[in-house]
């Protein structure tokens, strides 16, 4: 396997840094051997793009708005990460349809995924806001390398020296797939702007008919302020020496455009130039392109 021990905090798998706290050679093996079924559903994200949000939304879409799982099961067991160590424990005997999340790039999905009819919702977010969110996350998560200053962290982020590598690689990789028809592209921004419409779009893609009342209930429950108080979703169950919410809460701001409060003009120009160059030749448009 193309996995090496990179540092105290990370494994390096096919060039991607993976935090050792939640990933191991065994968990990667499990993910590769995982038998994806046609009914399975994946929410795929680059870290800090809306993963936890999808762990709240997906079960509610699939069960018609029953709040029981989101109020009784921690998000990491409710909709587990395919590549993380807990997957083997919680996915082992779970029958399809299984809702899962993953940060894998397209080419590292399990072989059975490509031949299955499993559906994917790929959520992306303005990389400037991801960088800000990730900076605070590195400051509060003891299992990640210290972010350094914001300026130093931007360099790490842009060069892919963060978990799961470069944002541009991830996004381009998932736009260039052979699974047209079973992948839905969503943005964090459209979810913030109109969550009800976003949930409806996802439900339609998944073939789930939700009544207007259920749709309202799901959108309301998944609002940032409601998730922030849900102990099954706000990471307050994780010990403070692992995630220190006194440094920054996991559910931090939940907004778009917070980068404006963090980037200076030089950082903005540097960041935009690099992202623009790496996205050259792609045809897809994002809501933040013209900002
Ligand atoms: S991780 O570590 O990859 O699982 O992180 P992830 O869950 O992908 O991203 C965390 C950011 O998503 C925000 N979030 C939300 N925003 C709006 N509404 C809701 N309901 C919501 N749930 C999670 C979370 O606050 C993090 O973003 P920031 O900008 O840091 O607030």
PDB file of C-alpha atoms and ligand atoms in Angstrom:
ATOM      1  CA  UNK A   1       0.000   0.000   0.000  1.00  0.00           C
ATOM      2  CA  UNK A   2       1.270   3.505  -0.798  1.00  0.00           C
ATOM      3  CA  UNK A   3       1.086   4.581   2.827  1.00  0.00           C
ATOM      4  CA  UNK A   4       3.931   5.963   4.919  1.00  0.00           C
ATOM      5  CA  UNK A   5       4.316   7.307   8.406  1.00  0.00           C
ATOM      6  CA  UNK A   6       4.687  11.011   7.705  1.00  0.00           C
ATOM      7  CA  UNK A   7       4.960  12.671  11.116  1.00  0.00           C
ATOM      8  CA  UNK A   8       3.656  12.330  14.644  1.00  0.00           C
ATOM      9  CA  UNK A   9       0.217  13.405  13.542  1.00  0.00           C
ATOM     10  CA  UNK A  10      -0.227  12.070  10.019  1.00  0.00           C
ATOM     11  CA  UNK A  11      -0.051   9.058   7.773  1.00  0.00           C
ATOM     12  CA  UNK A  12       0.711   9.777   4.149  1.00  0.00           C
ATOM     13  CA  UNK A  13      -1.441   7.781   1.752  1.00  0.00           C
ATOM     14  CA  UNK A  14      -0.921   8.291  -2.006  1.00  0.00           C
ATOM     15  CA  UNK A  15       0.515  11.721  -1.211  1.00  0.00           C
ATOM     16  CA  UNK A  16      -2.378  12.731   1.074  1.00  0.00           C
ATOM     17  CA  UNK A  17      -1.918  13.531   4.751  1.00  0.00           C
ATOM     18  CA  UNK A  18      -4.441  11.695   6.949  1.00  0.00           C
ATOM     19  CA  UNK A  19      -4.684  12.371  10.706  1.00  0.00           C
ATOM     20  CA  UNK A  20      -3.575   9.258  12.611  1.00  0.00           C
ATOM     21  CA  UNK A  21      -6.181   9.864  15.272  1.00  0.00           C
ATOM     22  CA  UNK A  22      -8.906   8.696  12.911  1.00  0.00           C
ATOM     23  CA  UNK A  23      -7.046   6.838  10.134  1.00  0.00           C
ATOM     24  CA  UNK A  24      -4.849   3.771  10.082  1.00  0.00           C
ATOM     25  CA  UNK A  25      -3.534   1.229   7.575  1.00  0.00           C
ATOM     26  CA  UNK A  26      -6.440  -0.991   8.683  1.00  0.00           C
ATOM     27  CA  UNK A  27      -9.063   1.690   8.182  1.00  0.00           C
ATOM     28  CA  UNK A  28      -7.715   2.401   4.700  1.00  0.00           C
ATOM     29  CA  UNK A  29      -7.766  -1.328   3.929  1.00  0.00           C
ATOM     30  CA  UNK A  30     -11.344  -1.530   5.225  1.00  0.00           C
ATOM     31  CA  UNK A  31     -12.391   1.320   3.002  1.00  0.00           C
ATOM     32  CA  UNK A  32     -10.752  -0.240  -0.070  1.00  0.00           C
ATOM     33  CA  UNK A  33     -12.399  -3.605   0.567  1.00  0.00           C
ATOM     34  CA  UNK A  34     -15.783  -2.086   1.375  1.00  0.00           C
ATOM     35  CA  UNK A  35     -18.544  -3.616  -0.764  1.00  0.00           C
ATOM     36  CA  UNK A  36     -20.520  -0.632  -1.959  1.00  0.00           C
ATOM     37  CA  UNK A  37     -24.154  -1.487  -2.687  1.00  0.00           C
ATOM     38  CA  UNK A  38     -26.351   0.187  -5.297  1.00  0.00           C
ATOM     39  CA  UNK A  39     -28.560   1.781  -2.613  1.00  0.00           C
ATOM     40  CA  UNK A  40     -25.651   3.362  -0.718  1.00  0.00           C
ATOM     41  CA  UNK A  41     -25.249   7.123  -0.533  1.00  0.00           C
ATOM     42  CA  UNK A  42     -22.073   9.135  -0.058  1.00  0.00           C
ATOM     43  CA  UNK A  43     -21.694  12.782   0.838  1.00  0.00           C
ATOM     44  CA  UNK A  44     -18.192  13.611  -0.342  1.00  0.00           C
ATOM     45  CA  UNK A  45     -16.377  16.741   0.752  1.00  0.00           C
ATOM     46  CA  UNK A  46     -12.984  18.318   1.026  1.00  0.00           C
ATOM     47  CA  UNK A  47     -12.580  18.924   4.805  1.00  0.00           C
ATOM     48  CA  UNK A  48     -14.448  21.937   6.238  1.00  0.00           C
ATOM     49  CA  UNK A  49     -16.924  22.114   3.341  1.00  0.00           C
ATOM     50  CA  UNK A  50     -20.073  20.938   5.131  1.00  0.00           C
ATOM     51  CA  UNK A  51     -19.479  17.298   6.134  1.00  0.00           C
ATOM     52  CA  UNK A  52     -21.100  17.539   9.578  1.00  0.00           C
ATOM     53  CA  UNK A  53     -24.009  19.370   8.036  1.00  0.00           C
ATOM     54  CA  UNK A  54     -24.544  16.483   5.597  1.00  0.00           C
ATOM     55  CA  UNK A  55     -24.379  14.012   8.503  1.00  0.00           C
ATOM     56  CA  UNK A  56     -27.425  15.843   9.872  1.00  0.00           C
ATOM     57  CA  UNK A  57     -29.324  16.307   6.613  1.00  0.00           C
ATOM     58  CA  UNK A  58     -28.943  12.886   4.989  1.00  0.00           C
ATOM     59  CA  UNK A  59     -30.609  10.743   7.698  1.00  0.00           C
ATOM     60  CA  UNK A  60     -33.538  13.149   7.856  1.00  0.00           C
ATOM     61  CA  UNK A  61     -34.059  13.060   4.096  1.00  0.00           C
ATOM     62  CA  UNK A  62     -33.842   9.277   4.073  1.00  0.00           C
ATOM     63  CA  UNK A  63     -36.175   8.670   7.035  1.00  0.00           C
ATOM     64  CA  UNK A  64     -38.811  11.299   6.243  1.00  0.00           C
ATOM     65  CA  UNK A  65     -37.836  13.761   8.986  1.00  0.00           C
ATOM     66  CA  UNK A  66     -37.673  11.465  12.027  1.00  0.00           C
ATOM     67  CA  UNK A  67     -35.355  13.319  14.441  1.00  0.00           C
ATOM     68  CA  UNK A  68     -34.524  10.222  16.515  1.00  0.00           C
ATOM     69  CA  UNK A  69     -31.139   9.367  14.929  1.00  0.00           C
ATOM     70  CA  UNK A  70     -29.874  12.940  14.905  1.00  0.00           C
ATOM     71  CA  UNK A  71     -30.864  13.352  18.547  1.00  0.00           C
ATOM     72  CA  UNK A  72     -29.508  10.025  19.813  1.00  0.00           C
ATOM     73  CA  UNK A  73     -26.502   9.010  17.674  1.00  0.00           C
ATOM     74  CA  UNK A  74     -23.278  11.030  17.383  1.00  0.00           C
ATOM     75  CA  UNK A  75     -22.741  12.297  13.853  1.00  0.00           C
ATOM     76  CA  UNK A  76     -19.612  10.130  13.344  1.00  0.00           C
ATOM     77  CA  UNK A  77     -21.578   6.919  13.940  1.00  0.00           C
ATOM     78  CA  UNK A  78     -24.810   8.091  12.361  1.00  0.00           C
ATOM     79  CA  UNK A  79     -23.220   8.811   8.974  1.00  0.00           C
ATOM     80  CA  UNK A  80     -19.688   7.438   9.305  1.00  0.00           C
ATOM     81  CA  UNK A  81     -16.588   8.357   7.367  1.00  0.00           C
ATOM     82  CA  UNK A  82     -15.777   5.476   5.055  1.00  0.00           C
ATOM     83  CA  UNK A  83     -12.026   5.898   5.540  1.00  0.00           C
ATOM     84  CA  UNK A  84     -11.959   6.370   9.318  1.00  0.00           C
ATOM     85  CA  UNK A  85     -11.269   3.772  11.984  1.00  0.00           C
ATOM     86  CA  UNK A  86     -14.840   3.710  13.286  1.00  0.00           C
ATOM     87  CA  UNK A  87     -16.214   2.632   9.902  1.00  0.00           C
ATOM     88  CA  UNK A  88     -15.332  -1.011  10.490  1.00  0.00           C
ATOM     89  CA  UNK A  89     -17.215  -0.929  13.795  1.00  0.00           C
ATOM     90  CA  UNK A  90     -20.360   0.783  12.653  1.00  0.00           C
ATOM     91  CA  UNK A  91     -20.680  -0.189   8.988  1.00  0.00           C
ATOM     92  CA  UNK A  92     -19.836  -3.854   9.439  1.00  0.00           C
ATOM     93  CA  UNK A  93     -23.398  -5.141   9.754  1.00  0.00           C
ATOM     94  CA  UNK A  94     -25.413  -2.083   8.723  1.00  0.00           C
ATOM     95  CA  UNK A  95     -27.801  -2.967   5.904  1.00  0.00           C
ATOM     96  CA  UNK A  96     -28.090  -0.796   2.768  1.00  0.00           C
ATOM     97  CA  UNK A  97     -29.011   1.942   2.121  1.00  0.00           C
ATOM     98  CA  UNK A  98     -26.035   3.209   4.096  1.00  0.00           C
ATOM     99  CA  UNK A  99     -25.418   6.936   4.275  1.00  0.00           C
ATOM    100  CA  UNK A 100     -21.705   7.661   4.549  1.00  0.00           C
ATOM    101  CA  UNK A 101     -19.373  10.602   4.270  1.00  0.00           C
ATOM    102  CA  UNK A 102     -15.932  10.574   2.745  1.00  0.00           C
ATOM    103  CA  UNK A 103     -13.052  12.940   2.083  1.00  0.00           C
ATOM    104  CA  UNK A 104     -11.486  10.543  -0.448  1.00  0.00           C
ATOM    105  CA  UNK A 105     -10.657  11.887  -3.873  1.00  0.00           C
ATOM    106  CA  UNK A 106     -12.544  10.100  -6.642  1.00  0.00           C
ATOM    107  CA  UNK A 107      -9.660   7.809  -7.589  1.00  0.00           C
ATOM    108  CA  UNK A 108      -9.275   6.461  -4.038  1.00  0.00           C
ATOM    109  CA  UNK A 109     -12.869   5.303  -3.646  1.00  0.00           C
ATOM    110  CA  UNK A 110     -13.261   1.536  -3.173  1.00  0.00           C
ATOM    111  CA  UNK A 111     -13.204  -0.468  -6.449  1.00  0.00           C
ATOM    112  CA  UNK A 112     -16.794  -1.646  -5.866  1.00  0.00           C
ATOM    113  CA  UNK A 113     -17.957   1.982  -5.853  1.00  0.00           C
ATOM    114  CA  UNK A 114     -17.231   2.498  -9.567  1.00  0.00           C
ATOM    115  CA  UNK A 115     -19.319  -0.451 -10.715  1.00  0.00           C
ATOM    116  CA  UNK A 116     -22.160   0.208  -8.269  1.00  0.00           C
ATOM    117  CA  UNK A 117     -25.085   2.592  -8.701  1.00  0.00           C
ATOM    118  CA  UNK A 118     -24.390   4.285  -5.360  1.00  0.00           C
ATOM    119  CA  UNK A 119     -25.195   7.995  -5.395  1.00  0.00           C
ATOM    120  CA  UNK A 120     -22.865  10.809  -4.431  1.00  0.00           C
ATOM    121  CA  UNK A 121     -23.607  14.313  -3.228  1.00  0.00           C
ATOM    122  CA  UNK A 122     -20.421  16.327  -3.616  1.00  0.00           C
ATOM    123  CA  UNK A 123     -20.432  19.493  -1.513  1.00  0.00           C
ATOM    124  CA  UNK A 124     -17.886  22.199  -2.063  1.00  0.00           C
ATOM    125  CA  UNK A 125     -17.307  25.593  -0.503  1.00  0.00           C
ATOM    126  CA  UNK A 126     -15.403  28.779  -1.171  1.00  0.00           C
ATOM    127  CA  UNK A 127     -11.774  27.736  -0.559  1.00  0.00           C
ATOM    128  CA  UNK A 128     -11.060  31.015   1.228  1.00  0.00           C
ATOM    129  CA  UNK A 129     -13.731  30.216   3.811  1.00  0.00           C
ATOM    130  CA  UNK A 130     -12.457  26.622   3.994  1.00  0.00           C
ATOM    131  CA  UNK A 131      -8.965  27.935   4.750  1.00  0.00           C
ATOM    132  CA  UNK A 132     -10.315  30.100   7.568  1.00  0.00           C
ATOM    133  CA  UNK A 133     -12.428  27.297   9.015  1.00  0.00           C
ATOM    134  CA  UNK A 134      -9.495  24.896   8.749  1.00  0.00           C
ATOM    135  CA  UNK A 135      -7.126  27.376  10.425  1.00  0.00           C
ATOM    136  CA  UNK A 136      -9.367  27.512  13.506  1.00  0.00           C
ATOM    137  CA  UNK A 137      -9.852  23.751  13.412  1.00  0.00           C
ATOM    138  CA  UNK A 138      -6.073  23.222  13.450  1.00  0.00           C
ATOM    139  CA  UNK A 139      -5.923  25.526  16.456  1.00  0.00           C
ATOM    140  CA  UNK A 140      -8.469  23.524  18.454  1.00  0.00           C
ATOM    141  CA  UNK A 141      -7.686  19.929  17.333  1.00  0.00           C
ATOM    142  CA  UNK A 142      -4.763  18.434  19.272  1.00  0.00           C
ATOM    143  CA  UNK A 143      -4.315  15.703  16.638  1.00  0.00           C
ATOM    144  CA  UNK A 144      -3.391  18.139  13.850  1.00  0.00           C
ATOM    145  CA  UNK A 145      -0.168  20.063  13.342  1.00  0.00           C
ATOM    146  CA  UNK A 146      -0.088  23.544  14.806  1.00  0.00           C
ATOM    147  CA  UNK A 147      -1.324  25.939  12.095  1.00  0.00           C
ATOM    148  CA  UNK A 148       1.278  28.640  12.859  1.00  0.00           C
ATOM    149  CA  UNK A 149       0.208  32.136  11.879  1.00  0.00           C
ATOM    150  CA  UNK A 150      -2.685  32.582   9.473  1.00  0.00           C
ATOM    151  CA  UNK A 151      -0.196  33.602   6.800  1.00  0.00           C
ATOM    152  CA  UNK A 152       1.877  30.451   7.349  1.00  0.00           C
ATOM    153  CA  UNK A 153      -1.264  28.348   7.325  1.00  0.00           C
ATOM    154  CA  UNK A 154      -2.360  29.801   3.982  1.00  0.00           C
ATOM    155  CA  UNK A 155       0.913  28.588   2.464  1.00  0.00           C
ATOM    156  CA  UNK A 156       0.377  25.110   3.888  1.00  0.00           C
ATOM    157  CA  UNK A 157      -3.191  25.077   2.601  1.00  0.00           C
ATOM    158  CA  UNK A 158      -2.229  26.257  -0.886  1.00  0.00           C
ATOM    159  CA  UNK A 159       0.572  23.724  -1.179  1.00  0.00           C
ATOM    160  CA  UNK A 160      -1.631  20.870   0.031  1.00  0.00           C
ATOM    161  CA  UNK A 161       0.333  20.267   3.236  1.00  0.00           C
ATOM    162  CA  UNK A 162      -2.940  19.766   5.102  1.00  0.00           C
ATOM    163  CA  UNK A 163      -5.183  16.757   5.496  1.00  0.00           C
ATOM    164  CA  UNK A 164      -6.474  15.400   2.171  1.00  0.00           C
ATOM    165  CA  UNK A 165      -4.161  17.599   0.130  1.00  0.00           C
ATOM    166  CA  UNK A 166      -5.021  20.471  -2.153  1.00  0.00           C
ATOM    167  CA  UNK A 167      -8.554  21.787  -2.457  1.00  0.00           C
ATOM    168  CA  UNK A 168      -8.082  22.342  -6.206  1.00  0.00           C
ATOM    169  CA  UNK A 169      -7.042  18.700  -6.758  1.00  0.00           C
ATOM    170  CA  UNK A 170     -10.048  17.426  -4.815  1.00  0.00           C
ATOM    171  CA  UNK A 171     -12.554  19.580  -6.652  1.00  0.00           C
ATOM    172  CA  UNK A 172     -11.150  18.916 -10.124  1.00  0.00           C
ATOM    173  CA  UNK A 173     -10.889  15.225  -9.389  1.00  0.00           C
ATOM    174  CA  UNK A 174     -14.575  14.921  -8.426  1.00  0.00           C
ATOM    175  CA  UNK A 175     -15.674  16.976 -11.445  1.00  0.00           C
ATOM    176  CA  UNK A 176     -13.921  14.594 -13.753  1.00  0.00           C
ATOM    177  CA  UNK A 177     -15.707  11.309 -13.119  1.00  0.00           C
ATOM    178  CA  UNK A 178     -17.374   8.497 -15.044  1.00  0.00           C
ATOM    179  CA  UNK A 179     -20.453   8.559 -12.825  1.00  0.00           C
ATOM    180  CA  UNK A 180     -22.580  11.219 -14.470  1.00  0.00           C
ATOM    181  CA  UNK A 181     -26.207  10.840 -13.422  1.00  0.00           C
ATOM    182  CA  UNK A 182     -25.385   9.560  -9.978  1.00  0.00           C
ATOM    183  CA  UNK A 183     -23.507  12.567  -8.675  1.00  0.00           C
ATOM    184  CA  UNK A 184     -25.095  15.807  -7.504  1.00  0.00           C
ATOM    185  CA  UNK A 185     -22.937  18.894  -7.046  1.00  0.00           C
ATOM    186  CA  UNK A 186     -23.970  21.163  -4.200  1.00  0.00           C
ATOM    187  CA  UNK A 187     -22.306  24.182  -2.671  1.00  0.00           C
ATOM    188  CA  UNK A 188     -22.149  25.165   0.973  1.00  0.00           C
ATOM    189  CA  UNK A 189     -23.120  28.647  -0.215  1.00  0.00           C
ATOM    190  CA  UNK A 190     -26.444  27.541  -1.708  1.00  0.00           C
ATOM    191  CA  UNK A 191     -27.170  25.634   1.503  1.00  0.00           C
ATOM    192  CA  UNK A 192     -26.568  28.762   3.582  1.00  0.00           C
ATOM    193  CA  UNK A 193     -28.614  30.865   1.198  1.00  0.00           C
ATOM    194  CA  UNK A 194     -31.712  28.650   1.065  1.00  0.00           C
ATOM    195  CA  UNK A 195     -31.474  25.434   3.038  1.00  0.00           C
ATOM    196  CA  UNK A 196     -35.037  24.403   2.243  1.00  0.00           C
ATOM    197  CA  UNK A 197     -34.365  24.590  -1.506  1.00  0.00           C
ATOM    198  CA  UNK A 198     -31.058  22.749  -1.065  1.00  0.00           C
ATOM    199  CA  UNK A 199     -32.692  19.943   0.941  1.00  0.00           C
ATOM    200  CA  UNK A 200     -35.406  19.645  -1.708  1.00  0.00           C
ATOM    201  CA  UNK A 201     -32.783  19.361  -4.466  1.00  0.00           C
ATOM    202  CA  UNK A 202     -30.954  16.640  -2.543  1.00  0.00           C
ATOM    203  CA  UNK A 203     -34.178  14.772  -1.717  1.00  0.00           C
ATOM    204  CA  UNK A 204     -35.231  14.800  -5.369  1.00  0.00           C
ATOM    205  CA  UNK A 205     -31.841  13.488  -6.412  1.00  0.00           C
ATOM    206  CA  UNK A 206     -32.151  10.687  -3.868  1.00  0.00           C
ATOM    207  CA  UNK A 207     -35.704   9.880  -5.011  1.00  0.00           C
ATOM    208  CA  UNK A 208     -37.210  10.832  -1.646  1.00  0.00           C
ATOM    209  CA  UNK A 209     -40.541  12.641  -1.659  1.00  0.00           C
ATOM    210  CA  UNK A 210     -40.810  14.993   1.293  1.00  0.00           C
ATOM    211  CA  UNK A 211     -44.066  16.802   2.097  1.00  0.00           C
ATOM    212  CA  UNK A 212     -43.811  20.595   2.524  1.00  0.00           C
ATOM    213  CA  UNK A 213     -44.130  20.123   6.303  1.00  0.00           C
ATOM    214  CA  UNK A 214     -41.323  17.571   6.481  1.00  0.00           C
ATOM    215  CA  UNK A 215     -39.143  19.705   4.248  1.00  0.00           C
ATOM    216  CA  UNK A 216     -39.683  22.633   6.578  1.00  0.00           C
ATOM    217  CA  UNK A 217     -38.941  20.484   9.605  1.00  0.00           C
ATOM    218  CA  UNK A 218     -35.676  19.153   8.135  1.00  0.00           C
ATOM    219  CA  UNK A 219     -34.488  22.582   7.002  1.00  0.00           C
ATOM    220  CA  UNK A 220     -35.343  24.070  10.367  1.00  0.00           C
ATOM    221  CA  UNK A 221     -33.628  21.344  12.384  1.00  0.00           C
ATOM    222  CA  UNK A 222     -30.462  21.648  10.275  1.00  0.00           C
ATOM    223  CA  UNK A 223     -30.070  25.396  10.745  1.00  0.00           C
ATOM    224  CA  UNK A 224     -26.678  26.298  12.186  1.00  0.00           C
ATOM    225  CA  UNK A 225     -28.014  27.504  15.548  1.00  0.00           C
ATOM    226  CA  UNK A 226     -30.007  24.323  16.078  1.00  0.00           C
ATOM    227  CA  UNK A 227     -27.092  22.073  15.175  1.00  0.00           C
ATOM    228  CA  UNK A 228     -24.846  24.074  17.454  1.00  0.00           C
ATOM    229  CA  UNK A 229     -26.961  23.068  20.448  1.00  0.00           C
ATOM    230  CA  UNK A 230     -27.320  19.415  19.402  1.00  0.00           C
ATOM    231  CA  UNK A 231     -24.772  17.515  21.502  1.00  0.00           C
ATOM    232  CA  UNK A 232     -24.925  14.653  18.986  1.00  0.00           C
ATOM    233  CA  UNK A 233     -23.606  16.990  16.294  1.00  0.00           C
ATOM    234  CA  UNK A 234     -21.569  19.760  17.913  1.00  0.00           C
ATOM    235  CA  UNK A 235     -18.604  17.574  18.978  1.00  0.00           C
ATOM    236  CA  UNK A 236     -19.067  18.442  22.662  1.00  0.00           C
ATOM    237  CA  UNK A 237     -18.962  14.668  23.365  1.00  0.00           C
ATOM    238  CA  UNK A 238     -15.300  14.623  22.313  1.00  0.00           C
ATOM    239  CA  UNK A 239     -12.890  15.179  25.238  1.00  0.00           C
ATOM    240  CA  UNK A 240     -11.435  18.652  25.485  1.00  0.00           C
ATOM    241  CA  UNK A 241      -7.861  17.405  25.179  1.00  0.00           C
ATOM    242  CA  UNK A 242      -8.768  16.210  21.659  1.00  0.00           C
ATOM    243  CA  UNK A 243     -11.019  19.071  20.518  1.00  0.00           C
ATOM    244  CA  UNK A 244     -10.684  22.183  22.631  1.00  0.00           C
ATOM    245  CA  UNK A 245     -13.833  24.217  22.103  1.00  0.00           C
ATOM    246  CA  UNK A 246     -12.537  26.944  24.410  1.00  0.00           C
ATOM    247  CA  UNK A 247     -10.075  27.762  21.598  1.00  0.00           C
ATOM    248  CA  UNK A 248     -12.737  27.605  18.878  1.00  0.00           C
ATOM    249  CA  UNK A 249     -16.061  25.770  18.684  1.00  0.00           C
ATOM    250  CA  UNK A 250     -16.263  23.086  15.967  1.00  0.00           C
ATOM    251  CA  UNK A 251     -19.484  24.693  14.728  1.00  0.00           C
ATOM    252  CA  UNK A 252     -17.780  28.043  14.623  1.00  0.00           C
ATOM    253  CA  UNK A 253     -19.617  30.631  12.492  1.00  0.00           C
ATOM    254  CA  UNK A 254     -21.511  28.761   9.799  1.00  0.00           C
ATOM    255  CA  UNK A 255     -21.455  31.684   7.394  1.00  0.00           C
ATOM    256  CA  UNK A 256     -20.165  32.579   3.961  1.00  0.00           C
ATOM    257  CA  UNK A 257     -17.555  35.253   3.356  1.00  0.00           C
ATOM    258  CA  UNK A 258     -15.868  35.111   6.783  1.00  0.00           C
ATOM    259  CA  UNK A 259     -12.580  35.133   4.842  1.00  0.00           C
ATOM    260  CA  UNK A 260     -13.017  38.899   4.465  1.00  0.00           C
ATOM    261  CA  UNK A 261     -12.407  39.209   8.211  1.00  0.00           C
ATOM    262  CA  UNK A 262      -9.111  37.292   7.962  1.00  0.00           C
ATOM    263  CA  UNK A 263      -7.357  37.876   4.627  1.00  0.00           C
ATOM    264  CA  UNK A 264      -5.383  41.045   3.992  1.00  0.00           C
ATOM    265  CA  UNK A 265      -5.129  42.382   0.428  1.00  0.00           C
ATOM    266  CA  UNK A 266      -1.816  40.644  -0.301  1.00  0.00           C
ATOM    267  CA  UNK A 267      -3.071  37.292   1.007  1.00  0.00           C
ATOM    268  CA  UNK A 268      -6.243  37.612  -1.028  1.00  0.00           C
ATOM    269  CA  UNK A 269      -4.294  38.361  -4.209  1.00  0.00           C
ATOM    270  CA  UNK A 270      -1.836  35.502  -3.609  1.00  0.00           C
ATOM    271  CA  UNK A 271      -4.564  33.007  -2.777  1.00  0.00           C
ATOM    272  CA  UNK A 272      -6.796  33.998  -5.715  1.00  0.00           C
ATOM    273  CA  UNK A 273      -3.909  33.896  -8.197  1.00  0.00           C
ATOM    274  CA  UNK A 274      -2.872  30.384  -7.196  1.00  0.00           C
ATOM    275  CA  UNK A 275      -6.404  28.989  -7.167  1.00  0.00           C
ATOM    276  CA  UNK A 276      -7.168  30.652 -10.507  1.00  0.00           C
ATOM    277  CA  UNK A 277      -4.057  29.189 -12.096  1.00  0.00           C
ATOM    278  CA  UNK A 278      -4.773  25.698 -10.799  1.00  0.00           C
ATOM    279  CA  UNK A 279      -8.361  25.879 -11.993  1.00  0.00           C
ATOM    280  CA  UNK A 280      -7.336  26.990 -15.512  1.00  0.00           C
ATOM    281  CA  UNK A 281      -8.924  24.908 -18.225  1.00  0.00           C
ATOM    282  CA  UNK A 282     -11.916  23.884 -16.097  1.00  0.00           C
ATOM    283  CA  UNK A 283     -15.374  24.912 -17.231  1.00  0.00           C
ATOM    284  CA  UNK A 284     -17.398  24.747 -14.024  1.00  0.00           C
ATOM    285  CA  UNK A 285     -18.543  27.901 -12.257  1.00  0.00           C
ATOM    286  CA  UNK A 286     -18.824  28.583  -8.542  1.00  0.00           C
ATOM    287  CA  UNK A 287     -20.950  31.199  -6.750  1.00  0.00           C
ATOM    288  CA  UNK A 288     -17.789  32.847  -5.385  1.00  0.00           C
ATOM    289  CA  UNK A 289     -15.960  33.099  -8.755  1.00  0.00           C
ATOM    290  CA  UNK A 290     -16.752  36.765  -9.317  1.00  0.00           C
ATOM    291  CA  UNK A 291     -16.219  37.959  -5.747  1.00  0.00           C
TER     292      UNK A 291
HETATM  293  S1  LIG B   1     -14.911  18.365   8.886  1.00  0.00           S
HETATM  294  O1  LIG B   1     -13.849  18.530   9.935  1.00  0.00           O
HETATM  295  O2  LIG B   1     -14.333  18.181   7.558  1.00  0.00           O
HETATM  296  O3  LIG B   1     -15.880  17.335   9.241  1.00  0.00           O
HETATM  297  O4  LIG B   1     -15.657  19.788   8.897  1.00  0.00           O
HETATM  298  P1  LIG B   1     -17.004  20.095   8.111  1.00  0.00           P
HETATM  299  O5  LIG B   1     -18.153  19.592   8.884  1.00  0.00           O
HETATM  300  O6  LIG B   1     -16.891  19.688   6.691  1.00  0.00           O
HETATM  301  O7  LIG B   1     -17.007  21.684   8.120  1.00  0.00           O
HETATM  302  C1  LIG B   1     -17.167  22.447   9.285  1.00  0.00           C
HETATM  303  C2  LIG B   1     -17.736  23.787   8.844  1.00  0.00           C
HETATM  304  O8  LIG B   1     -19.125  23.603   8.486  1.00  0.00           O
HETATM  305  C3  LIG B   1     -19.909  24.493   9.283  1.00  0.00           C
HETATM  306  N1  LIG B   1     -21.266  23.962   9.514  1.00  0.00           N
HETATM  307  C4  LIG B   1     -22.382  24.656   9.196  1.00  0.00           C
HETATM  308  N2  LIG B   1     -22.536  25.837   8.568  1.00  0.00           N
HETATM  309  C5  LIG B   1     -23.815  26.284   8.402  1.00  0.00           C
HETATM  310  N3  LIG B   1     -24.908  25.609   8.842  1.00  0.00           N
HETATM  311  C6  LIG B   1     -24.780  24.418   9.469  1.00  0.00           C
HETATM  312  N4  LIG B   1     -25.867  23.794   9.896  1.00  0.00           N
HETATM  313  C7  LIG B   1     -23.466  23.888   9.662  1.00  0.00           C
HETATM  314  N5  LIG B   1     -22.974  22.760  10.231  1.00  0.00           N
HETATM  315  C8  LIG B   1     -21.631  22.837  10.127  1.00  0.00           C
HETATM  316  C9  LIG B   1     -19.091  24.632  10.557  1.00  0.00           C
HETATM  317  O9  LIG B   1     -19.526  25.697  11.348  1.00  0.00           O
HETATM  318  C10 LIG B   1     -17.699  24.824   9.980  1.00  0.00           C
HETATM  319  O10 LIG B   1     -17.533  26.079   9.320  1.00  0.00           O
HETATM  320  P2  LIG B   1     -17.006  27.395  10.044  1.00  0.00           P
HETATM  321  O11 LIG B   1     -16.805  28.389   8.925  1.00  0.00           O
HETATM  322  O12 LIG B   1     -15.709  27.043  10.725  1.00  0.00           O
HETATM  323  O13 LIG B   1     -18.075  27.824  10.996  1.00  0.00           O
END
